[in-house]
Short mmCIF file of C-alpha atoms in Angstrom, two decimals:
data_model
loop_
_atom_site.label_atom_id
_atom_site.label_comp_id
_atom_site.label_asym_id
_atom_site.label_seq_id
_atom_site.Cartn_x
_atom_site.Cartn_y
_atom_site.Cartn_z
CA UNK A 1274 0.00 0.00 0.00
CA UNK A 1275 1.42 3.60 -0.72
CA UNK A 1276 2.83 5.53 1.91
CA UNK A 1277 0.84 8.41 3.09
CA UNK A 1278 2.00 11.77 3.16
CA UNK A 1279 2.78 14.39 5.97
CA UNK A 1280 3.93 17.89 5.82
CA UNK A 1281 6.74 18.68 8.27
CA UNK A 1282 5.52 19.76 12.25
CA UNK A 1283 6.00 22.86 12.68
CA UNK A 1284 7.31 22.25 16.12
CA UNK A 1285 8.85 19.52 17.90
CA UNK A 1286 8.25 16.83 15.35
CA UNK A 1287 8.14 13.48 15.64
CA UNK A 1288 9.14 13.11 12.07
CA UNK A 1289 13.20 13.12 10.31
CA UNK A 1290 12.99 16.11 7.65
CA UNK A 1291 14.07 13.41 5.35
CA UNK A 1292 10.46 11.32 5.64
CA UNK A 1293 8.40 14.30 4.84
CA UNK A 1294 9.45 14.65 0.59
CA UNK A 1295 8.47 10.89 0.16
CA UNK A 1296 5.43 10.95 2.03
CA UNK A 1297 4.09 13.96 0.26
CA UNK A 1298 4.96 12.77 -3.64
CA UNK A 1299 3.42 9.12 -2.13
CA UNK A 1300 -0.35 11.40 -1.78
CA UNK A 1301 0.59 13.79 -4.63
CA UNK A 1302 0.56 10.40 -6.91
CA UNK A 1303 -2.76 8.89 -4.99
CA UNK A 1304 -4.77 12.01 -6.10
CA UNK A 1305 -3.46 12.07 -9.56
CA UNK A 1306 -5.45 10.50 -11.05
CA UNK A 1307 -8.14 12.67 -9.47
CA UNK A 1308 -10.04 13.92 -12.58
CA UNK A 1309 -12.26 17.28 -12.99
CA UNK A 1310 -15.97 16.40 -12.77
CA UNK A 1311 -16.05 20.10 -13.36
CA UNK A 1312 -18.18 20.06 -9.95
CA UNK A 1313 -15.60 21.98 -7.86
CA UNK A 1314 -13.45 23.06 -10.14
CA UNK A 1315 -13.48 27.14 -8.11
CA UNK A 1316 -11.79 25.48 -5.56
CA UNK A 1317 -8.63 25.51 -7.39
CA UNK A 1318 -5.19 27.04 -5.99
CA UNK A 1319 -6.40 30.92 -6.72
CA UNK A 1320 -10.18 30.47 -5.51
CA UNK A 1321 -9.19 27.90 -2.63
CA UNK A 1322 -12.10 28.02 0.08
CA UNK A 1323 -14.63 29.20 -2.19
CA UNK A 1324 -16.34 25.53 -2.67
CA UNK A 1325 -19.57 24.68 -1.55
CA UNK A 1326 -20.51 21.06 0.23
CA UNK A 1327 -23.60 19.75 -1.40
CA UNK A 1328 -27.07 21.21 0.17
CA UNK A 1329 -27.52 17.20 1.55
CA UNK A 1330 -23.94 17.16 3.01
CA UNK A 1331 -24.05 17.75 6.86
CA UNK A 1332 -22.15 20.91 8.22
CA UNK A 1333 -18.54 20.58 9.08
CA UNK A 1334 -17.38 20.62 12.82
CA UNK A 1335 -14.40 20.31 14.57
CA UNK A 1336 -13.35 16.28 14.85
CA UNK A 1337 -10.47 14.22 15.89
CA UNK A 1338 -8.93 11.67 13.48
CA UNK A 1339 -10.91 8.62 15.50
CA UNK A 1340 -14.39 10.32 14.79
CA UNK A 1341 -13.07 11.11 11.29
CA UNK A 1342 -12.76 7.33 10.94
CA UNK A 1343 -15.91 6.12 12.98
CA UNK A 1344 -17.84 8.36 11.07
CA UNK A 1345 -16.26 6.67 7.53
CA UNK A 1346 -16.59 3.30 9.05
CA UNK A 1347 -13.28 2.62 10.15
CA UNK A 1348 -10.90 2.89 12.34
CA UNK A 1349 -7.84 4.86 11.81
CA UNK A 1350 -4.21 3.75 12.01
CA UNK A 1351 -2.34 7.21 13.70
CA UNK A 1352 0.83 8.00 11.93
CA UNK A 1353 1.64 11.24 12.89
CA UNK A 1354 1.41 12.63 16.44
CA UNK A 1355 2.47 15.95 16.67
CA UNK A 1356 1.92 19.30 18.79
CA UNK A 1357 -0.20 20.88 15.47
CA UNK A 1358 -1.39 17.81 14.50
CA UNK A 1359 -2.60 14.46 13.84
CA UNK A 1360 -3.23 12.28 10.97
CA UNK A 1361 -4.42 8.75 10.47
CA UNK A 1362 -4.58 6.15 7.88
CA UNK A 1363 -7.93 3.86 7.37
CA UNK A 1364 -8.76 1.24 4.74
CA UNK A 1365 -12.25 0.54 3.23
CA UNK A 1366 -12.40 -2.33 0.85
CA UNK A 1367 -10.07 -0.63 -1.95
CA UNK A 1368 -10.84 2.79 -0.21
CA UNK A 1369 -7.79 4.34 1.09
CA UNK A 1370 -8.49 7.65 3.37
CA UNK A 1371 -5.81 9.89 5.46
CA UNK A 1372 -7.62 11.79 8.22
CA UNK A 1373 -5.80 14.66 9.48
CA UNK A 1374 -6.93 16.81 12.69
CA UNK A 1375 -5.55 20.32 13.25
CA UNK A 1376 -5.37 22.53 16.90
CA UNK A 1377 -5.63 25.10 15.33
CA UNK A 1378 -7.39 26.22 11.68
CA UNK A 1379 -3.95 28.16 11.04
CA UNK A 1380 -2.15 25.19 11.05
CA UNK A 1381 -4.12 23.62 9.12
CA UNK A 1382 -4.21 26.70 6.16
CA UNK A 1383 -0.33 26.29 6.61
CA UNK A 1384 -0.77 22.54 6.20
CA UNK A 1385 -2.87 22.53 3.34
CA UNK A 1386 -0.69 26.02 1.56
CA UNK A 1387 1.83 23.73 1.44
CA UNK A 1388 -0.20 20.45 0.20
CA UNK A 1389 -0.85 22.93 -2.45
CA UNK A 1390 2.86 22.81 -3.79
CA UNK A 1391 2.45 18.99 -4.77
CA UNK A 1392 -0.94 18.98 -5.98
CA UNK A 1393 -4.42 16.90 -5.30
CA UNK A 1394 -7.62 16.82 -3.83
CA UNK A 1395 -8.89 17.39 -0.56
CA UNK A 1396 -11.90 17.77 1.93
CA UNK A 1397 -11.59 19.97 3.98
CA UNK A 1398 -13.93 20.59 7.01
CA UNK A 1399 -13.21 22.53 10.32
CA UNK A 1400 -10.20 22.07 11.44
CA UNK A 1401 -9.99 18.48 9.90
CA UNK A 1402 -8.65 17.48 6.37
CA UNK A 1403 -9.56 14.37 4.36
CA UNK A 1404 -7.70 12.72 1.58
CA UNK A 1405 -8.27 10.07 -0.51
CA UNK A 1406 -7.46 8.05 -3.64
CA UNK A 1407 -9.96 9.48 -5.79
CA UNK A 1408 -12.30 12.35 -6.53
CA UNK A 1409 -15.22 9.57 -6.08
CA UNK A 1410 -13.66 8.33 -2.28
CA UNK A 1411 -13.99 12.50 -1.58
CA UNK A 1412 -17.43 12.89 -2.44
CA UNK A 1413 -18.20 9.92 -0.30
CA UNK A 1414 -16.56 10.77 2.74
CA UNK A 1415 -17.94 14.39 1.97
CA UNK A 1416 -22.05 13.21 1.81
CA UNK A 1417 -20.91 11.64 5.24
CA UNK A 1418 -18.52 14.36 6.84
CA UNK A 1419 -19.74 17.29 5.45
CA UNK A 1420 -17.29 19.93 4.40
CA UNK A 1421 -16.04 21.10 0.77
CA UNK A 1422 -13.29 19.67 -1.57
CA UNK A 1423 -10.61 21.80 -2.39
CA UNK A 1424 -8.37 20.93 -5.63
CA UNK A 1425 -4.90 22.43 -6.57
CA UNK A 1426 -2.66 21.71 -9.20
CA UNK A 1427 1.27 21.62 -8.76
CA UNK A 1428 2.52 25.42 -9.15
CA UNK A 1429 5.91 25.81 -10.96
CA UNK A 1430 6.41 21.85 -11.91
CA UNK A 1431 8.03 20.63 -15.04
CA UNK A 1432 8.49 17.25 -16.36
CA UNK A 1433 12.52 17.93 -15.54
CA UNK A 1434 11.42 18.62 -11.41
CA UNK A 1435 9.53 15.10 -11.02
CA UNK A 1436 11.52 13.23 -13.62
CA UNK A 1437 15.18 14.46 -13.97
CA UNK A 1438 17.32 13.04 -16.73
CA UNK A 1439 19.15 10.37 -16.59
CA UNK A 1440 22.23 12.17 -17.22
CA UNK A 1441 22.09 13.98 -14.07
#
């Protein structure tokens, strides 16, 4: 199973600097194949925030990764335990979801700012952040957890950043 990603703690980590690059290209691949439904696309990197949930979604509230995860069905693995945040990795059938809870909602706009840099999909609800495999595993847990999907695209990628030549 891929690796999920975290973003570095922002104080006393529990993470080595040099886990955080693999972990984030490991989710960045997971939502590529994300594909526009066309549904959300306002939610991309310059209108980020702007997305509605559906009118039959519940609202979003504050929740840990646990109720993230009894909510889905499941019951989270914790992989990160930090002072900012947590995050937690659950498996439903061939559903794979990363919960992540935030203290504070500033650490989680500086969490998801720099998601942004790599790409994907997200739901995003109070505090909390959801991501998943694909846009159709979002829009689940979204009818279930309320909130809104966010998308971004990779800013200031080339084919030479991800794949450098074999000369180099």
């Amino acid at each position: 199973r891929p690796v999920p990603w975290v973003a570095p703690p922002r104080r006393r980590g529990r993470i080595g600097a040099g886990a955080v690059v693999p972990a984030v290209a490991a989710v960045a691949l997971l939502s590529a194949g994300c594909g526009s439904d066309g549904e959300n696309d306002k939610a991309s990197i310059g209108e980020r925030g702007k997305a509605k949930p559906s009118a039959s979604a519940p609202a979003a509230r504050p929740a840990s990764v646990e109720k993230l995860g009894k909510v889905m069905g499941c019951k989270p693995e914790i992989t990160t335990d930090v002072d900012d945040y947590r995050q937690g990795v659950c498996h439903l059938g061939k559903k794979n979801y990363v919960f992540l809870s935030f203290v504070a909602a500033k650490g989680q706009r500086d969490w998801l700012d720099y998601a942004q840099m790599y790409g994907g999909s997200f739901l995003v609800g109070n505090r909390w952040v959801v991501s998943a495999e694909s846009m159709g595993s979002l829009k689940a847990a979204r009818d279930k957890l309320g909130g809104a999907i966010e998308k971004s695209t990779a800013y200031k990628s080339s084919p030479s950043a991800s794949n450098p030549s074999p000369s180099g």
